[in-house]
Amino acid sequence: MRLVAFGGDARMLGALDAAKRADWETAYVCREEDAPQAGTWADAVMLPWPRSFEDGRLAGTQLPRERALELLPACGVALHGSGVTAQELLRAKRTMDPAHDEALLRVNAQLTAEGAIQRAMQRPGRALLGSTCVVTGFGRIGQALVRRLTAMDAFVIVCARNEAQMRRAHELGAHPLPLERIAQACAQADVIFNTVPARILHEAALARIGRETLLVELASPPYGADPEAAKRLNVRMVLAGGLPGKYAPMDAGAALFEALQRKAMEQGGEGGRSDG
């Protein structure tokens, strides 16, 4: 089996390492001269994830977008992120965006939670033991955070959107509050972990955050709080998005390769194209 990986961040090295350990032949393309010869076949091609192209270039390289697409070899399956569509990957029999791979998303949530907790543990002179931690949102990352924080004997408050989420938070040992009471939760917090990519931490909530409280922002823009408002109100806000690729890129890359393997080994549909 042969994998050709293009660009990306340190996760790509993790993916290539995992492929080698699985006895795959590998090639890594960051420059045009690294590209395989025309007519080369690959069982799989991996483009950067979660974003394949940024600012008109292959993520992590100086390769222009159109040229990078031309260099892709014919392959059985192509893994890609945003910035490219399945229809543009003309030489791939099948395509996949791992954003639809539940097993990968769960690994990423676990790595994000672990990385976020590591960041919170860097507070000088303070432990999570006995600290009040607020988790906003209760999806995969929120649930992974709650499991770890309660195991560390933190007092965990979960601000969730609905009754089902609040019941589940209670089952995991947390103290649920409806999202509309987020300001009340913030007033009690030593650490706040936001997982919601929407402005739920309005200025009234930010104003109630203590000067020693750490706000760990895990969501993508527009974030749970306005960074400028947080700065103006002296909130210690840390932008910590994309943690799997920063905290544990080798493990995050291995998880990407495992998702690719699952797609490559699917039976049937070899002649068609799919996305997801």
PDB file of C-alpha atoms in Angstrom:
ATOM      1  CA  MET A   1       0.000   0.000   0.000  1.00  0.00           C
ATOM      2  CA  ARG A   2       1.250   3.476  -0.862  1.00  0.00           C
ATOM      3  CA  LEU A   3       0.363   6.800   0.781  1.00  0.00           C
ATOM      4  CA  VAL A   4       1.332  10.177  -0.661  1.00  0.00           C
ATOM      5  CA  ALA A   5       0.849  13.047   1.802  1.00  0.00           C
ATOM      6  CA  PHE A   6       0.818  16.699   0.800  1.00  0.00           C
ATOM      7  CA  GLY A   7       1.767  19.642   3.050  1.00  0.00           C
ATOM      8  CA  GLY A   8      -0.002  20.213   6.338  1.00  0.00           C
ATOM      9  CA  ASP A   9       1.303  20.643   9.857  1.00  0.00           C
ATOM     10  CA  ALA A  10       2.972  18.267  12.326  1.00  0.00           C
ATOM     11  CA  ARG A  11      -0.073  15.983  12.167  1.00  0.00           C
ATOM     12  CA  MET A  12       1.074  14.867   8.737  1.00  0.00           C
ATOM     13  CA  LEU A  13       4.279  13.509  10.249  1.00  0.00           C
ATOM     14  CA  GLY A  14       2.176  11.544  12.711  1.00  0.00           C
ATOM     15  CA  ALA A  15       0.092  10.145   9.870  1.00  0.00           C
ATOM     16  CA  LEU A  16       3.172   9.159   7.873  1.00  0.00           C
ATOM     17  CA  ASP A  17       4.742   7.531  10.936  1.00  0.00           C
ATOM     18  CA  ALA A  18       1.565   5.515  11.537  1.00  0.00           C
ATOM     19  CA  ALA A  19       1.494   4.486   7.871  1.00  0.00           C
ATOM     20  CA  LYS A  20       5.092   3.272   8.024  1.00  0.00           C
ATOM     21  CA  ARG A  21       4.319   1.260  11.158  1.00  0.00           C
ATOM     22  CA  ALA A  22       1.471  -0.343   9.186  1.00  0.00           C
ATOM     23  CA  ASP A  23       3.998  -1.289   6.457  1.00  0.00           C
ATOM     24  CA  TRP A  24       2.748   1.262   3.962  1.00  0.00           C
ATOM     25  CA  GLU A  25       5.152   2.850   1.513  1.00  0.00           C
ATOM     26  CA  THR A  26       5.056   6.638   2.014  1.00  0.00           C
ATOM     27  CA  ALA A  27       6.000   9.858   0.244  1.00  0.00           C
ATOM     28  CA  TYR A  28       5.753  13.427   1.544  1.00  0.00           C
ATOM     29  CA  VAL A  29       5.249  16.401  -0.770  1.00  0.00           C
ATOM     30  CA  CYS A  30       5.965  19.940   0.426  1.00  0.00           C
ATOM     31  CA  ARG A  31       7.621  21.253  -2.751  1.00  0.00           C
ATOM     32  CA  GLU A  32       6.956  20.705  -6.418  1.00  0.00           C
ATOM     33  CA  GLU A  33      10.162  18.688  -6.771  1.00  0.00           C
ATOM     34  CA  ASP A  34       8.901  16.237  -4.123  1.00  0.00           C
ATOM     35  CA  ALA A  35       5.853  15.280  -6.204  1.00  0.00           C
ATOM     36  CA  PRO A  36       5.605  11.758  -7.625  1.00  0.00           C
ATOM     37  CA  GLN A  37       6.193  11.257 -11.333  1.00  0.00           C
ATOM     38  CA  ALA A  38       3.280  11.528 -13.717  1.00  0.00           C
ATOM     39  CA  GLY A  39       1.400   8.239 -13.985  1.00  0.00           C
ATOM     40  CA  THR A  40       2.240   7.204 -10.416  1.00  0.00           C
ATOM     41  CA  TRP A  41      -0.513   5.320  -8.582  1.00  0.00           C
ATOM     42  CA  ALA A  42      -1.166   5.703  -4.847  1.00  0.00           C
ATOM     43  CA  ASP A  43      -3.572   3.680  -2.780  1.00  0.00           C
ATOM     44  CA  ALA A  44      -4.251   6.866  -0.812  1.00  0.00           C
ATOM     45  CA  VAL A  45      -3.519  10.580  -0.930  1.00  0.00           C
ATOM     46  CA  MET A  46      -3.733  12.760   2.141  1.00  0.00           C
ATOM     47  CA  LEU A  47      -4.235  16.525   1.966  1.00  0.00           C
ATOM     48  CA  PRO A  48      -3.980  18.776   5.040  1.00  0.00           C
ATOM     49  CA  TRP A  49      -6.878  18.593   7.460  1.00  0.00           C
ATOM     50  CA  PRO A  50      -9.006  20.326   8.684  1.00  0.00           C
ATOM     51  CA  ARG A  51      -8.029  22.943   6.050  1.00  0.00           C
ATOM     52  CA  SER A  52      -6.410  21.776   2.829  1.00  0.00           C
ATOM     53  CA  PHE A  53      -5.890  25.173   1.235  1.00  0.00           C
ATOM     54  CA  GLU A  54      -5.428  28.624   2.754  1.00  0.00           C
ATOM     55  CA  ASP A  55      -4.827  31.950   1.016  1.00  0.00           C
ATOM     56  CA  GLY A  56      -4.618  30.249  -2.370  1.00  0.00           C
ATOM     57  CA  ARG A  57      -1.899  27.800  -1.301  1.00  0.00           C
ATOM     58  CA  LEU A  58      -1.635  24.232  -0.097  1.00  0.00           C
ATOM     59  CA  ALA A  59      -1.702  24.488   3.712  1.00  0.00           C
ATOM     60  CA  GLY A  60       1.777  24.369   5.216  1.00  0.00           C
ATOM     61  CA  THR A  61       3.531  25.029   1.879  1.00  0.00           C
ATOM     62  CA  GLN A  62       4.149  27.670  -0.744  1.00  0.00           C
ATOM     63  CA  LEU A  63       2.562  25.543  -3.478  1.00  0.00           C
ATOM     64  CA  PRO A  64      -0.196  27.432  -5.332  1.00  0.00           C
ATOM     65  CA  ARG A  65      -3.561  25.759  -5.060  1.00  0.00           C
ATOM     66  CA  GLU A  66      -4.032  24.908  -8.739  1.00  0.00           C
ATOM     67  CA  ARG A  67      -0.519  23.547  -9.094  1.00  0.00           C
ATOM     68  CA  ALA A  68      -0.901  21.377  -5.993  1.00  0.00           C
ATOM     69  CA  LEU A  69      -4.092  19.884  -7.423  1.00  0.00           C
ATOM     70  CA  GLU A  70      -2.296  19.123 -10.675  1.00  0.00           C
ATOM     71  CA  LEU A  71       0.436  17.244  -8.790  1.00  0.00           C
ATOM     72  CA  LEU A  72      -1.942  14.859  -7.031  1.00  0.00           C
ATOM     73  CA  PRO A  73      -1.435  11.312  -8.331  1.00  0.00           C
ATOM     74  CA  ALA A  74      -4.222   8.945  -9.290  1.00  0.00           C
ATOM     75  CA  CYS A  75      -5.361   7.163  -6.161  1.00  0.00           C
ATOM     76  CA  GLY A  76      -7.925   4.878  -4.599  1.00  0.00           C
ATOM     77  CA  VAL A  77      -9.002   7.355  -1.937  1.00  0.00           C
ATOM     78  CA  ALA A  78      -8.142  10.994  -1.200  1.00  0.00           C
ATOM     79  CA  LEU A  79      -8.522  12.495   2.265  1.00  0.00           C
ATOM     80  CA  HIS A  80      -9.143  16.250   2.242  1.00  0.00           C
ATOM     81  CA  GLY A  81     -10.264  19.155   4.393  1.00  0.00           C
ATOM     82  CA  SER A  82     -11.857  22.490   3.606  1.00  0.00           C
ATOM     83  CA  GLY A  83     -10.780  24.616   0.663  1.00  0.00           C
ATOM     84  CA  VAL A  84     -11.320  21.882  -1.920  1.00  0.00           C
ATOM     85  CA  THR A  85     -14.295  19.859  -3.088  1.00  0.00           C
ATOM     86  CA  ALA A  86     -14.541  16.181  -3.968  1.00  0.00           C
ATOM     87  CA  GLN A  87     -15.283  17.154  -7.566  1.00  0.00           C
ATOM     88  CA  GLU A  88     -11.881  18.866  -7.854  1.00  0.00           C
ATOM     89  CA  LEU A  89      -9.995  15.715  -6.890  1.00  0.00           C
ATOM     90  CA  LEU A  90     -10.290  14.314 -10.375  1.00  0.00           C
ATOM     91  CA  ARG A  91      -7.762  11.499 -10.004  1.00  0.00           C
ATOM     92  CA  ALA A  92      -9.314   9.962  -6.909  1.00  0.00           C
ATOM     93  CA  LYS A  93     -11.760   7.062  -7.174  1.00  0.00           C
ATOM     94  CA  ARG A  94     -13.181   8.021  -3.790  1.00  0.00           C
ATOM     95  CA  THR A  95     -12.805  10.982  -1.480  1.00  0.00           C
ATOM     96  CA  MET A  96     -13.373  11.565   2.212  1.00  0.00           C
ATOM     97  CA  ASP A  97     -13.579  14.494   4.587  1.00  0.00           C
ATOM     98  CA  PRO A  98     -12.746  13.124   8.067  1.00  0.00           C
ATOM     99  CA  ALA A  99     -15.109  15.706   9.562  1.00  0.00           C
ATOM    100  CA  HIS A 100     -17.732  12.976   9.034  1.00  0.00           C
ATOM    101  CA  ASP A 101     -15.715  10.183  10.716  1.00  0.00           C
ATOM    102  CA  GLU A 102     -17.184   9.749  14.205  1.00  0.00           C
ATOM    103  CA  ALA A 103     -14.278   7.683  15.549  1.00  0.00           C
ATOM    104  CA  LEU A 104     -11.798  10.381  14.524  1.00  0.00           C
ATOM    105  CA  LEU A 105     -13.950  13.147  15.986  1.00  0.00           C
ATOM    106  CA  ARG A 106     -14.052  11.348  19.319  1.00  0.00           C
ATOM    107  CA  VAL A 107     -10.259  10.957  19.388  1.00  0.00           C
ATOM    108  CA  ASN A 108      -9.871  14.643  18.537  1.00  0.00           C
ATOM    109  CA  ALA A 109     -12.282  15.550  21.341  1.00  0.00           C
ATOM    110  CA  GLN A 110     -10.256  13.504  23.818  1.00  0.00           C
ATOM    111  CA  LEU A 111      -6.975  15.076  22.674  1.00  0.00           C
ATOM    112  CA  THR A 112      -8.545  18.535  22.844  1.00  0.00           C
ATOM    113  CA  ALA A 113      -9.774  17.930  26.387  1.00  0.00           C
ATOM    114  CA  GLU A 114      -6.386  16.628  27.500  1.00  0.00           C
ATOM    115  CA  GLY A 115      -4.567  19.572  25.897  1.00  0.00           C
ATOM    116  CA  ALA A 116      -6.997  22.069  27.414  1.00  0.00           C
ATOM    117  CA  ILE A 117      -6.497  20.613  30.868  1.00  0.00           C
ATOM    118  CA  GLN A 118      -2.733  20.748  30.410  1.00  0.00           C
ATOM    119  CA  ARG A 119      -3.085  24.447  29.611  1.00  0.00           C
ATOM    120  CA  ALA A 120      -5.209  25.013  32.713  1.00  0.00           C
ATOM    121  CA  MET A 121      -2.677  23.166  34.865  1.00  0.00           C
ATOM    122  CA  GLN A 122      -0.047  25.756  33.917  1.00  0.00           C
ATOM    123  CA  ARG A 123      -1.702  28.341  36.160  1.00  0.00           C
ATOM    124  CA  PRO A 124       1.023  29.332  38.649  1.00  0.00           C
ATOM    125  CA  GLY A 125       0.538  27.870  42.085  1.00  0.00           C
ATOM    126  CA  ARG A 126      -2.920  26.412  41.452  1.00  0.00           C
ATOM    127  CA  ALA A 127      -4.182  22.857  41.020  1.00  0.00           C
ATOM    128  CA  LEU A 128      -7.390  21.673  39.398  1.00  0.00           C
ATOM    129  CA  LEU A 129      -8.068  19.638  42.534  1.00  0.00           C
ATOM    130  CA  GLY A 130     -10.848  21.533  44.306  1.00  0.00           C
ATOM    131  CA  SER A 131     -11.042  24.222  41.620  1.00  0.00           C
ATOM    132  CA  THR A 132     -14.373  25.284  40.153  1.00  0.00           C
ATOM    133  CA  CYS A 133     -14.311  24.588  36.421  1.00  0.00           C
ATOM    134  CA  VAL A 134     -17.043  25.777  34.072  1.00  0.00           C
ATOM    135  CA  VAL A 135     -17.576  23.919  30.802  1.00  0.00           C
ATOM    136  CA  THR A 136     -19.779  25.674  28.250  1.00  0.00           C
ATOM    137  CA  GLY A 137     -21.342  23.357  25.704  1.00  0.00           C
ATOM    138  CA  PHE A 138     -21.769  19.630  26.111  1.00  0.00           C
ATOM    139  CA  GLY A 139     -20.833  18.024  22.816  1.00  0.00           C
ATOM    140  CA  ARG A 140     -17.935  15.605  22.353  1.00  0.00           C
ATOM    141  CA  ILE A 141     -15.308  17.969  23.769  1.00  0.00           C
ATOM    142  CA  GLY A 142     -17.480  19.122  26.648  1.00  0.00           C
ATOM    143  CA  GLN A 143     -18.202  15.546  27.679  1.00  0.00           C
ATOM    144  CA  ALA A 144     -14.525  14.571  27.416  1.00  0.00           C
ATOM    145  CA  LEU A 145     -13.613  17.547  29.613  1.00  0.00           C
ATOM    146  CA  VAL A 146     -16.194  16.680  32.256  1.00  0.00           C
ATOM    147  CA  ARG A 147     -15.003  13.072  32.527  1.00  0.00           C
ATOM    148  CA  ARG A 148     -11.415  14.172  33.072  1.00  0.00           C
ATOM    149  CA  LEU A 149     -12.115  17.124  35.360  1.00  0.00           C
ATOM    150  CA  THR A 150     -14.411  15.183  37.672  1.00  0.00           C
ATOM    151  CA  ALA A 151     -11.798  12.403  37.863  1.00  0.00           C
ATOM    152  CA  MET A 152      -9.346  15.071  39.063  1.00  0.00           C
ATOM    153  CA  ASP A 153     -11.782  16.100  41.826  1.00  0.00           C
ATOM    154  CA  ALA A 154     -12.576  19.494  40.352  1.00  0.00           C
ATOM    155  CA  PHE A 155     -16.007  20.974  40.998  1.00  0.00           C
ATOM    156  CA  VAL A 156     -17.477  21.091  37.479  1.00  0.00           C
ATOM    157  CA  ILE A 157     -20.363  23.268  36.303  1.00  0.00           C
ATOM    158  CA  VAL A 158     -21.750  22.561  32.834  1.00  0.00           C
ATOM    159  CA  CYS A 159     -23.705  25.242  30.986  1.00  0.00           C
ATOM    160  CA  ALA A 160     -25.819  23.312  28.492  1.00  0.00           C
ATOM    161  CA  ARG A 161     -28.561  24.120  25.999  1.00  0.00           C
ATOM    162  CA  ASN A 162     -31.220  21.551  26.851  1.00  0.00           C
ATOM    163  CA  GLU A 163     -32.576  19.238  29.521  1.00  0.00           C
ATOM    164  CA  ALA A 164     -31.102  16.087  27.961  1.00  0.00           C
ATOM    165  CA  GLN A 165     -27.592  17.541  28.052  1.00  0.00           C
ATOM    166  CA  MET A 166     -28.058  18.729  31.627  1.00  0.00           C
ATOM    167  CA  ARG A 167     -29.246  15.281  32.719  1.00  0.00           C
ATOM    168  CA  ARG A 168     -26.225  13.675  31.078  1.00  0.00           C
ATOM    169  CA  ALA A 169     -23.884  16.197  32.730  1.00  0.00           C
ATOM    170  CA  HIS A 170     -25.398  15.308  36.103  1.00  0.00           C
ATOM    171  CA  GLU A 171     -24.886  11.597  35.395  1.00  0.00           C
ATOM    172  CA  LEU A 172     -21.189  12.294  34.775  1.00  0.00           C
ATOM    173  CA  GLY A 173     -20.829  14.035  38.129  1.00  0.00           C
ATOM    174  CA  ALA A 174     -21.109  17.657  37.012  1.00  0.00           C
ATOM    175  CA  HIS A 175     -23.477  20.373  38.189  1.00  0.00           C
ATOM    176  CA  PRO A 176     -25.656  21.483  35.255  1.00  0.00           C
ATOM    177  CA  LEU A 177     -26.955  24.985  34.646  1.00  0.00           C
ATOM    178  CA  PRO A 178     -29.022  26.258  31.721  1.00  0.00           C
ATOM    179  CA  LEU A 179     -26.987  28.312  29.289  1.00  0.00           C
ATOM    180  CA  GLU A 180     -28.920  31.475  30.110  1.00  0.00           C
ATOM    181  CA  ARG A 181     -27.375  31.370  33.597  1.00  0.00           C
ATOM    182  CA  ILE A 182     -23.843  31.460  32.247  1.00  0.00           C
ATOM    183  CA  ALA A 183     -23.006  34.735  34.023  1.00  0.00           C
ATOM    184  CA  GLN A 184     -23.777  33.103  37.366  1.00  0.00           C
ATOM    185  CA  ALA A 185     -21.446  30.221  36.519  1.00  0.00           C
ATOM    186  CA  CYS A 186     -18.675  32.590  35.409  1.00  0.00           C
ATOM    187  CA  ALA A 187     -18.785  34.414  38.741  1.00  0.00           C
ATOM    188  CA  GLN A 188     -17.856  31.143  40.512  1.00  0.00           C
ATOM    189  CA  ALA A 189     -15.211  29.895  38.089  1.00  0.00           C
ATOM    190  CA  ASP A 190     -11.490  29.377  38.545  1.00  0.00           C
ATOM    191  CA  VAL A 191     -11.243  28.041  34.979  1.00  0.00           C
ATOM    192  CA  ILE A 192     -13.721  28.333  32.111  1.00  0.00           C
ATOM    193  CA  PHE A 193     -13.512  26.003  29.106  1.00  0.00           C
ATOM    194  CA  ASN A 194     -15.621  27.255  26.202  1.00  0.00           C
ATOM    195  CA  THR A 195     -16.505  24.799  23.420  1.00  0.00           C
ATOM    196  CA  VAL A 196     -19.305  26.773  21.735  1.00  0.00           C
ATOM    197  CA  PRO A 197     -18.371  28.652  18.497  1.00  0.00           C
ATOM    198  CA  ALA A 198     -20.908  31.416  19.129  1.00  0.00           C
ATOM    199  CA  ARG A 199     -20.903  34.523  21.320  1.00  0.00           C
ATOM    200  CA  ILE A 200     -22.476  33.032  24.432  1.00  0.00           C
ATOM    201  CA  LEU A 201     -20.117  34.825  26.842  1.00  0.00           C
ATOM    202  CA  HIS A 202     -21.583  38.301  26.496  1.00  0.00           C
ATOM    203  CA  GLU A 203     -20.068  41.305  28.260  1.00  0.00           C
ATOM    204  CA  ALA A 204     -22.305  40.917  31.303  1.00  0.00           C
ATOM    205  CA  ALA A 205     -20.865  37.413  31.799  1.00  0.00           C
ATOM    206  CA  LEU A 206     -17.292  38.529  31.086  1.00  0.00           C
ATOM    207  CA  ALA A 207     -17.637  41.321  33.638  1.00  0.00           C
ATOM    208  CA  ARG A 208     -18.297  38.725  36.360  1.00  0.00           C
ATOM    209  CA  ILE A 209     -15.142  36.710  35.655  1.00  0.00           C
ATOM    210  CA  GLY A 210     -12.483  37.113  38.332  1.00  0.00           C
ATOM    211  CA  ARG A 211      -9.042  38.524  37.581  1.00  0.00           C
ATOM    212  CA  GLU A 212      -7.351  35.206  38.395  1.00  0.00           C
ATOM    213  CA  THR A 213      -9.812  33.132  36.365  1.00  0.00           C
ATOM    214  CA  LEU A 214      -8.526  31.578  33.157  1.00  0.00           C
ATOM    215  CA  LEU A 215     -10.813  31.415  30.092  1.00  0.00           C
ATOM    216  CA  VAL A 216      -9.618  28.657  27.748  1.00  0.00           C
ATOM    217  CA  GLU A 217     -11.241  29.244  24.355  1.00  0.00           C
ATOM    218  CA  LEU A 218     -11.487  25.959  22.456  1.00  0.00           C
ATOM    219  CA  ALA A 219     -14.012  26.965  19.800  1.00  0.00           C
ATOM    220  CA  SER A 220     -13.314  28.297  16.341  1.00  0.00           C
ATOM    221  CA  PRO A 221     -14.110  31.918  15.377  1.00  0.00           C
ATOM    222  CA  PRO A 222     -16.200  33.840  16.225  1.00  0.00           C
ATOM    223  CA  TYR A 223     -15.354  32.203  19.603  1.00  0.00           C
ATOM    224  CA  GLY A 224     -17.533  32.113  22.677  1.00  0.00           C
ATOM    225  CA  ALA A 225     -16.382  35.590  23.708  1.00  0.00           C
ATOM    226  CA  ASP A 226     -15.132  38.665  21.900  1.00  0.00           C
ATOM    227  CA  PRO A 227     -11.329  38.720  22.489  1.00  0.00           C
ATOM    228  CA  GLU A 228     -11.321  42.522  22.440  1.00  0.00           C
ATOM    229  CA  ALA A 229     -14.068  42.709  25.046  1.00  0.00           C
ATOM    230  CA  ALA A 230     -12.224  40.140  27.169  1.00  0.00           C
ATOM    231  CA  LYS A 231      -9.048  42.209  26.973  1.00  0.00           C
ATOM    232  CA  ARG A 232     -10.886  45.406  27.873  1.00  0.00           C
ATOM    233  CA  LEU A 233     -12.436  43.698  30.918  1.00  0.00           C
ATOM    234  CA  ASN A 234      -9.088  42.197  32.001  1.00  0.00           C
ATOM    235  CA  VAL A 235     -10.193  38.607  31.401  1.00  0.00           C
ATOM    236  CA  ARG A 236      -7.333  36.139  30.996  1.00  0.00           C
ATOM    237  CA  MET A 237      -8.484  34.602  27.709  1.00  0.00           C
ATOM    238  CA  VAL A 238      -6.339  32.020  25.922  1.00  0.00           C
ATOM    239  CA  LEU A 239      -7.171  31.115  22.319  1.00  0.00           C
ATOM    240  CA  ALA A 240      -6.563  27.361  22.226  1.00  0.00           C
ATOM    241  CA  GLY A 241      -8.278  26.167  19.053  1.00  0.00           C
ATOM    242  CA  GLY A 242      -6.847  23.305  17.008  1.00  0.00           C
ATOM    243  CA  LEU A 243      -5.306  21.650  20.057  1.00  0.00           C
ATOM    244  CA  PRO A 244      -4.932  18.111  18.644  1.00  0.00           C
ATOM    245  CA  GLY A 245      -2.425  19.370  16.067  1.00  0.00           C
ATOM    246  CA  LYS A 246      -0.556  21.454  18.659  1.00  0.00           C
ATOM    247  CA  TYR A 247      -0.719  19.356  21.817  1.00  0.00           C
ATOM    248  CA  ALA A 248      -0.327  15.847  20.372  1.00  0.00           C
ATOM    249  CA  PRO A 249       0.296  16.016  16.603  1.00  0.00           C
ATOM    250  CA  MET A 250       1.716  12.496  16.386  1.00  0.00           C
ATOM    251  CA  ASP A 251      -1.389  10.992  17.969  1.00  0.00           C
ATOM    252  CA  ALA A 252      -3.704  13.282  16.008  1.00  0.00           C
ATOM    253  CA  GLY A 253      -1.929  12.308  12.791  1.00  0.00           C
ATOM    254  CA  ALA A 254      -2.164   8.612  13.634  1.00  0.00           C
ATOM    255  CA  ALA A 255      -5.910   9.045  14.143  1.00  0.00           C
ATOM    256  CA  LEU A 256      -6.152  10.673  10.703  1.00  0.00           C
ATOM    257  CA  PHE A 257      -4.335   7.747   9.127  1.00  0.00           C
ATOM    258  CA  GLU A 258      -6.655   5.290  10.870  1.00  0.00           C
ATOM    259  CA  ALA A 259      -9.640   7.174   9.430  1.00  0.00           C
ATOM    260  CA  LEU A 260      -8.025   6.961   5.996  1.00  0.00           C
ATOM    261  CA  GLN A 261      -7.452   3.243   6.434  1.00  0.00           C
ATOM    262  CA  ARG A 262     -11.098   2.695   7.299  1.00  0.00           C
ATOM    263  CA  LYS A 263     -12.132   4.442   4.091  1.00  0.00           C
ATOM    264  CA  ALA A 264      -9.504   2.688   1.967  1.00  0.00           C
ATOM    265  CA  MET A 265     -10.666  -0.719   3.172  1.00  0.00           C
ATOM    266  CA  GLU A 266     -14.361  -0.164   2.564  1.00  0.00           C
ATOM    267  CA  GLN A 267     -15.779  -2.718   0.172  1.00  0.00           C
ATOM    268  CA  GLY A 268     -17.732  -1.694  -2.902  1.00  0.00           C
ATOM    269  CA  GLY A 269     -18.142   1.647  -4.578  1.00  0.00           C
ATOM    270  CA  GLU A 270     -14.678   1.504  -6.117  1.00  0.00           C
ATOM    271  CA  GLY A 271     -15.851   2.982  -9.352  1.00  0.00           C
ATOM    272  CA  GLY A 272     -17.811   5.834  -7.844  1.00  0.00           C
ATOM    273  CA  ARG A 273     -17.077   8.925  -5.834  1.00  0.00           C
ATOM    274  CA  SER A 274     -18.250   9.827  -2.402  1.00  0.00           C
ATOM    275  CA  ASP A 275     -17.547  12.456   0.216  1.00  0.00           C
ATOM    276  CA  GLY A 276     -17.838  11.526   3.843  1.00  0.00           C
TER     277      GLY A 276
END
